[in-house]
Amino acid sequence: MKKGLFITIEGMDGSGKTTQINMIRDYISEKGYNVMLAREPGGTKISEKIRDIILDPANGAMAAITEVLLYASARAQLVAEVIKPAVESGSVVVCDRFIDSSFAYQGFGRGIDIKTIADVNRAAIDGMMPDLTFFIDMSPEIALKRRMASSEADRIEKEHMEFHMKAYNGYKELARLYPERIKTIDGNRTVEEISQEIRKWLDTVV
Ligand code: TYD
């Protein structure tokens, strides 16, 4: 039985997701809700171990379908341990990346059949489809420039620009297909302008 709310944030690495997630947490808590943050891949002890395997730059030989299954495994554990119990107890869960990342990166990016990803993930998410998803729209070139200054690149980040471009276009396609759930937020603006638009959408659900 579902009582709370499940919100996800998607977009390129470097698009400013973390800043907006913290803003969403503060805004929803101020409204009196219990908020829980999560991130993918990871968020539980087991999921973090799976994350290390996925992102290890030494694992370049990983088959695309292995990657799909590992992301789905990490997701299944996060759903079972964190997301489902929290939402069922009435909390608002805000997750940094979720199923749309698999559609965008493994589906549109790596060319794995979308139906295969949907099938595998149906089992993983156990009915926990996000109620609302924010796609922070920033091109991979700009997002990469913003990331340059920060830490070393992981295996996915090291992929060439063409892969990230496919994933980015994949997000745009997903947003076009599911406009009720996925809200496209122009990420090329000030933090305040972006969070103002996000707050406007949040007001419609909390
Ligand atoms: P993320 O945790 O956002 O990276 P960082 O901690 O460096 O900001 O995600 C790591 C990478 O995993 C990111 O480049 C996108 C990718 N990813 C997928 O390819 N498929 C997925 O299903 C998920 C959740 C992430």
PDB file of N, CA, C and O in Angstrom, residues 11-15 105 137-149 157 159-169 172 188:
ATOM      1  N   GLY A  11      19.515  13.270 -15.382  1.00  0.00           N
ATOM      2  CA  GLY A  11      20.278  14.196 -16.225  1.00  0.00           C
ATOM      3  C   GLY A  11      21.738  13.804 -16.267  1.00  0.00           C
ATOM      4  O   GLY A  11      22.154  12.832 -15.628  1.00  0.00           O
ATOM      5  N   MET A  12      22.518  14.550 -17.017  1.00  0.00           N
ATOM      6  CA  MET A  12      23.938  14.261 -17.163  1.00  0.00           C
ATOM      7  C   MET A  12      24.681  14.502 -15.849  1.00  0.00           C
ATOM      8  O   MET A  12      24.270  15.344 -15.054  1.00  0.00           O
ATOM      9  N   ASP A  13      25.803  13.788 -15.658  1.00  0.00           N
ATOM     10  CA  ASP A  13      26.669  14.088 -14.518  1.00  0.00           C
ATOM     11  C   ASP A  13      27.202  15.503 -14.724  1.00  0.00           C
ATOM     12  O   ASP A  13      27.682  15.828 -15.801  1.00  0.00           O
ATOM     13  N   GLY A  14      27.093  16.339 -13.708  1.00  0.00           N
ATOM     14  CA  GLY A  14      27.569  17.718 -13.836  1.00  0.00           C
ATOM     15  C   GLY A  14      26.455  18.702 -14.148  1.00  0.00           C
ATOM     16  O   GLY A  14      26.697  19.899 -14.285  1.00  0.00           O
ATOM     17  N   SER A  15      25.218  18.197 -14.243  1.00  0.00           N
ATOM     18  CA  SER A  15      24.107  19.093 -14.608  1.00  0.00           C
ATOM     19  C   SER A  15      23.533  19.835 -13.401  1.00  0.00           C
ATOM     20  O   SER A  15      22.610  20.640 -13.553  1.00  0.00           O
ATOM     21  N   TYR A 105      21.024   5.525 -20.577  1.00  0.00           N
ATOM     22  CA  TYR A 105      22.429   5.122 -20.783  1.00  0.00           C
ATOM     23  C   TYR A 105      22.567   3.722 -21.400  1.00  0.00           C
ATOM     24  O   TYR A 105      23.310   3.551 -22.358  1.00  0.00           O
ATOM     25  N   ASP A 137      17.855  19.436 -17.847  1.00  0.00           N
ATOM     26  CA  ASP A 137      18.290  19.448 -19.245  1.00  0.00           C
ATOM     27  C   ASP A 137      19.535  20.317 -19.436  1.00  0.00           C
ATOM     28  O   ASP A 137      19.451  21.542 -19.471  1.00  0.00           O
ATOM     29  N   MET A 138      20.682  19.628 -19.528  1.00  0.00           N
ATOM     30  CA  MET A 138      21.945  20.312 -19.822  1.00  0.00           C
ATOM     31  C   MET A 138      22.733  19.402 -20.750  1.00  0.00           C
ATOM     32  O   MET A 138      22.847  18.194 -20.488  1.00  0.00           O
ATOM     33  N   SER A 139      23.284  19.943 -21.836  1.00  0.00           N
ATOM     34  CA  SER A 139      23.975  19.108 -22.812  1.00  0.00           C
ATOM     35  C   SER A 139      25.225  18.478 -22.183  1.00  0.00           C
ATOM     36  O   SER A 139      25.833  19.059 -21.282  1.00  0.00           O
ATOM     37  N   PRO A 140      25.630  17.296 -22.663  1.00  0.00           N
ATOM     38  CA  PRO A 140      26.808  16.642 -22.098  1.00  0.00           C
ATOM     39  C   PRO A 140      28.076  17.484 -22.218  1.00  0.00           C
ATOM     40  O   PRO A 140      28.929  17.433 -21.331  1.00  0.00           O
ATOM     41  N   GLU A 141      28.199  18.278 -23.273  1.00  0.00           N
ATOM     42  CA  GLU A 141      29.418  19.108 -23.426  1.00  0.00           C
ATOM     43  C   GLU A 141      29.520  20.115 -22.280  1.00  0.00           C
ATOM     44  O   GLU A 141      30.569  20.259 -21.654  1.00  0.00           O
ATOM     45  N   ILE A 142      28.414  20.798 -22.001  1.00  0.00           N
ATOM     46  CA  ILE A 142      28.426  21.813 -20.940  1.00  0.00           C
ATOM     47  C   ILE A 142      28.591  21.146 -19.578  1.00  0.00           C
ATOM     48  O   ILE A 142      29.368  21.598 -18.742  1.00  0.00           O
ATOM     49  N   ALA A 143      27.877  20.019 -19.390  1.00  0.00           N
ATOM     50  CA  ALA A 143      27.966  19.312 -18.110  1.00  0.00           C
ATOM     51  C   ALA A 143      29.396  18.822 -17.873  1.00  0.00           C
ATOM     52  O   ALA A 143      29.912  18.907 -16.764  1.00  0.00           O
ATOM     53  N   LEU A 144      30.052  18.362 -18.927  1.00  0.00           N
ATOM     54  CA  LEU A 144      31.428  17.869 -18.797  1.00  0.00           C
ATOM     55  C   LEU A 144      32.372  18.991 -18.386  1.00  0.00           C
ATOM     56  O   LEU A 144      33.200  18.826 -17.487  1.00  0.00           O
ATOM     57  N   LYS A 145      32.204  20.139 -19.021  1.00  0.00           N
ATOM     58  CA  LYS A 145      33.052  21.299 -18.687  1.00  0.00           C
ATOM     59  C   LYS A 145      32.924  21.629 -17.209  1.00  0.00           C
ATOM     60  O   LYS A 145      33.902  21.948 -16.539  1.00  0.00           O
ATOM     61  N   ARG A 146      31.679  21.546 -16.713  1.00  0.00           N
ATOM     62  CA  ARG A 146      31.461  21.861 -15.293  1.00  0.00           C
ATOM     63  C   ARG A 146      32.099  20.836 -14.376  1.00  0.00           C
ATOM     64  O   ARG A 146      32.402  21.113 -13.230  1.00  0.00           O
ATOM     65  N   ARG A 147      32.244  19.635 -14.892  1.00  0.00           N
ATOM     66  CA  ARG A 147      32.809  18.560 -14.064  1.00  0.00           C
ATOM     67  C   ARG A 147      34.326  18.510 -14.101  1.00  0.00           C
ATOM     68  O   ARG A 147      34.948  17.914 -13.240  1.00  0.00           O
ATOM     69  N   MET A 148      34.903  19.100 -15.151  1.00  0.00           N
ATOM     70  CA  MET A 148      36.351  19.021 -15.377  1.00  0.00           C
ATOM     71  C   MET A 148      37.159  19.294 -14.118  1.00  0.00           C
ATOM     72  O   MET A 148      38.138  18.597 -13.838  1.00  0.00           O
ATOM     73  N   ALA A 149      36.742  20.324 -13.397  1.00  0.00           N
ATOM     74  CA  ALA A 149      37.484  20.736 -12.207  1.00  0.00           C
ATOM     75  C   ALA A 149      37.435  19.689 -11.103  1.00  0.00           C
ATOM     76  O   ALA A 149      38.359  19.597 -10.289  1.00  0.00           O
ATOM     77  N   GLU A 157      31.772   7.703 -16.977  1.00  0.00           N
ATOM     78  CA  GLU A 157      32.129   9.077 -17.365  1.00  0.00           C
ATOM     79  C   GLU A 157      33.220   9.099 -18.433  1.00  0.00           C
ATOM     80  O   GLU A 157      33.331  10.054 -19.200  1.00  0.00           O
ATOM     81  N   GLU A 159      33.453   7.248 -20.963  1.00  0.00           N
ATOM     82  CA  GLU A 159      32.926   6.933 -22.285  1.00  0.00           C
ATOM     83  C   GLU A 159      33.019   8.175 -23.176  1.00  0.00           C
ATOM     84  O   GLU A 159      32.912   9.290 -22.698  1.00  0.00           O
ATOM     85  N   HIS A 160      33.174   7.950 -24.456  1.00  0.00           N
ATOM     86  CA  HIS A 160      33.307   9.098 -25.354  1.00  0.00           C
ATOM     87  C   HIS A 160      32.004   9.908 -25.444  1.00  0.00           C
ATOM     88  O   HIS A 160      30.924   9.436 -25.092  1.00  0.00           O
ATOM     89  N   MET A 161      32.165  11.103 -25.930  1.00  0.00           N
ATOM     90  CA  MET A 161      31.059  12.068 -25.967  1.00  0.00           C
ATOM     91  C   MET A 161      29.843  11.542 -26.738  1.00  0.00           C
ATOM     92  O   MET A 161      28.710  11.833 -26.382  1.00  0.00           O
ATOM     93  N   GLU A 162      30.087  10.728 -27.750  1.00  0.00           N
ATOM     94  CA  GLU A 162      28.979  10.212 -28.560  1.00  0.00           C
ATOM     95  C   GLU A 162      27.992   9.409 -27.691  1.00  0.00           C
ATOM     96  O   GLU A 162      26.776   9.514 -27.850  1.00  0.00           O
ATOM     97  N   PHE A 163      28.547   8.612 -26.769  1.00  0.00           N
ATOM     98  CA  PHE A 163      27.716   7.815 -25.857  1.00  0.00           C
ATOM     99  C   PHE A 163      26.856   8.726 -24.977  1.00  0.00           C
ATOM    100  O   PHE A 163      25.642   8.521 -24.828  1.00  0.00           O
ATOM    101  N   HIS A 164      27.482   9.751 -24.415  1.00  0.00           N
ATOM    102  CA  HIS A 164      26.741  10.666 -23.546  1.00  0.00           C
ATOM    103  C   HIS A 164      25.682  11.442 -24.330  1.00  0.00           C
ATOM    104  O   HIS A 164      24.607  11.733 -23.817  1.00  0.00           O
ATOM    105  N   MET A 165      26.009  11.744 -25.568  1.00  0.00           N
ATOM    106  CA  MET A 165      25.051  12.457 -26.434  1.00  0.00           C
ATOM    107  C   MET A 165      23.827  11.578 -26.696  1.00  0.00           C
ATOM    108  O   MET A 165      22.686  12.065 -26.665  1.00  0.00           O
ATOM    109  N   LYS A 166      24.062  10.289 -26.925  1.00  0.00           N
ATOM    110  CA  LYS A 166      22.941   9.355 -27.154  1.00  0.00           C
ATOM    111  C   LYS A 166      22.073   9.255 -25.895  1.00  0.00           C
ATOM    112  O   LYS A 166      20.843   9.232 -25.974  1.00  0.00           O
ATOM    113  N   ALA A 167      22.733   9.185 -24.745  1.00  0.00           N
ATOM    114  CA  ALA A 167      21.981   9.103 -23.485  1.00  0.00           C
ATOM    115  C   ALA A 167      21.165  10.379 -23.280  1.00  0.00           C
ATOM    116  O   ALA A 167      19.994  10.322 -22.895  1.00  0.00           O
ATOM    117  N   TYR A 168      21.794  11.507 -23.572  1.00  0.00           N
ATOM    118  CA  TYR A 168      21.121  12.809 -23.423  1.00  0.00           C
ATOM    119  C   TYR A 168      19.882  12.888 -24.327  1.00  0.00           C
ATOM    120  O   TYR A 168      18.790  13.265 -23.887  1.00  0.00           O
ATOM    121  N   ASN A 169      20.062  12.489 -25.585  1.00  0.00           N
ATOM    122  CA  ASN A 169      18.919  12.492 -26.505  1.00  0.00           C
ATOM    123  C   ASN A 169      17.862  11.481 -26.063  1.00  0.00           C
ATOM    124  O   ASN A 169      16.669  11.676 -26.278  1.00  0.00           O
ATOM    125  N   LYS A 172      15.670  13.094 -23.574  1.00  0.00           N
ATOM    126  CA  LYS A 172      14.711  13.997 -24.213  1.00  0.00           C
ATOM    127  C   LYS A 172      13.541  13.208 -24.807  1.00  0.00           C
ATOM    128  O   LYS A 172      12.395  13.639 -24.746  1.00  0.00           O
ATOM    129  N   ASN A 188      20.366  25.279 -17.841  1.00  0.00           N
ATOM    130  CA  ASN A 188      21.320  26.348 -18.188  1.00  0.00           C
ATOM    131  C   ASN A 188      20.893  27.692 -17.613  1.00  0.00           C
ATOM    132  O   ASN A 188      20.918  28.715 -18.295  1.00  0.00           O
TER     133      ASN A 188
END
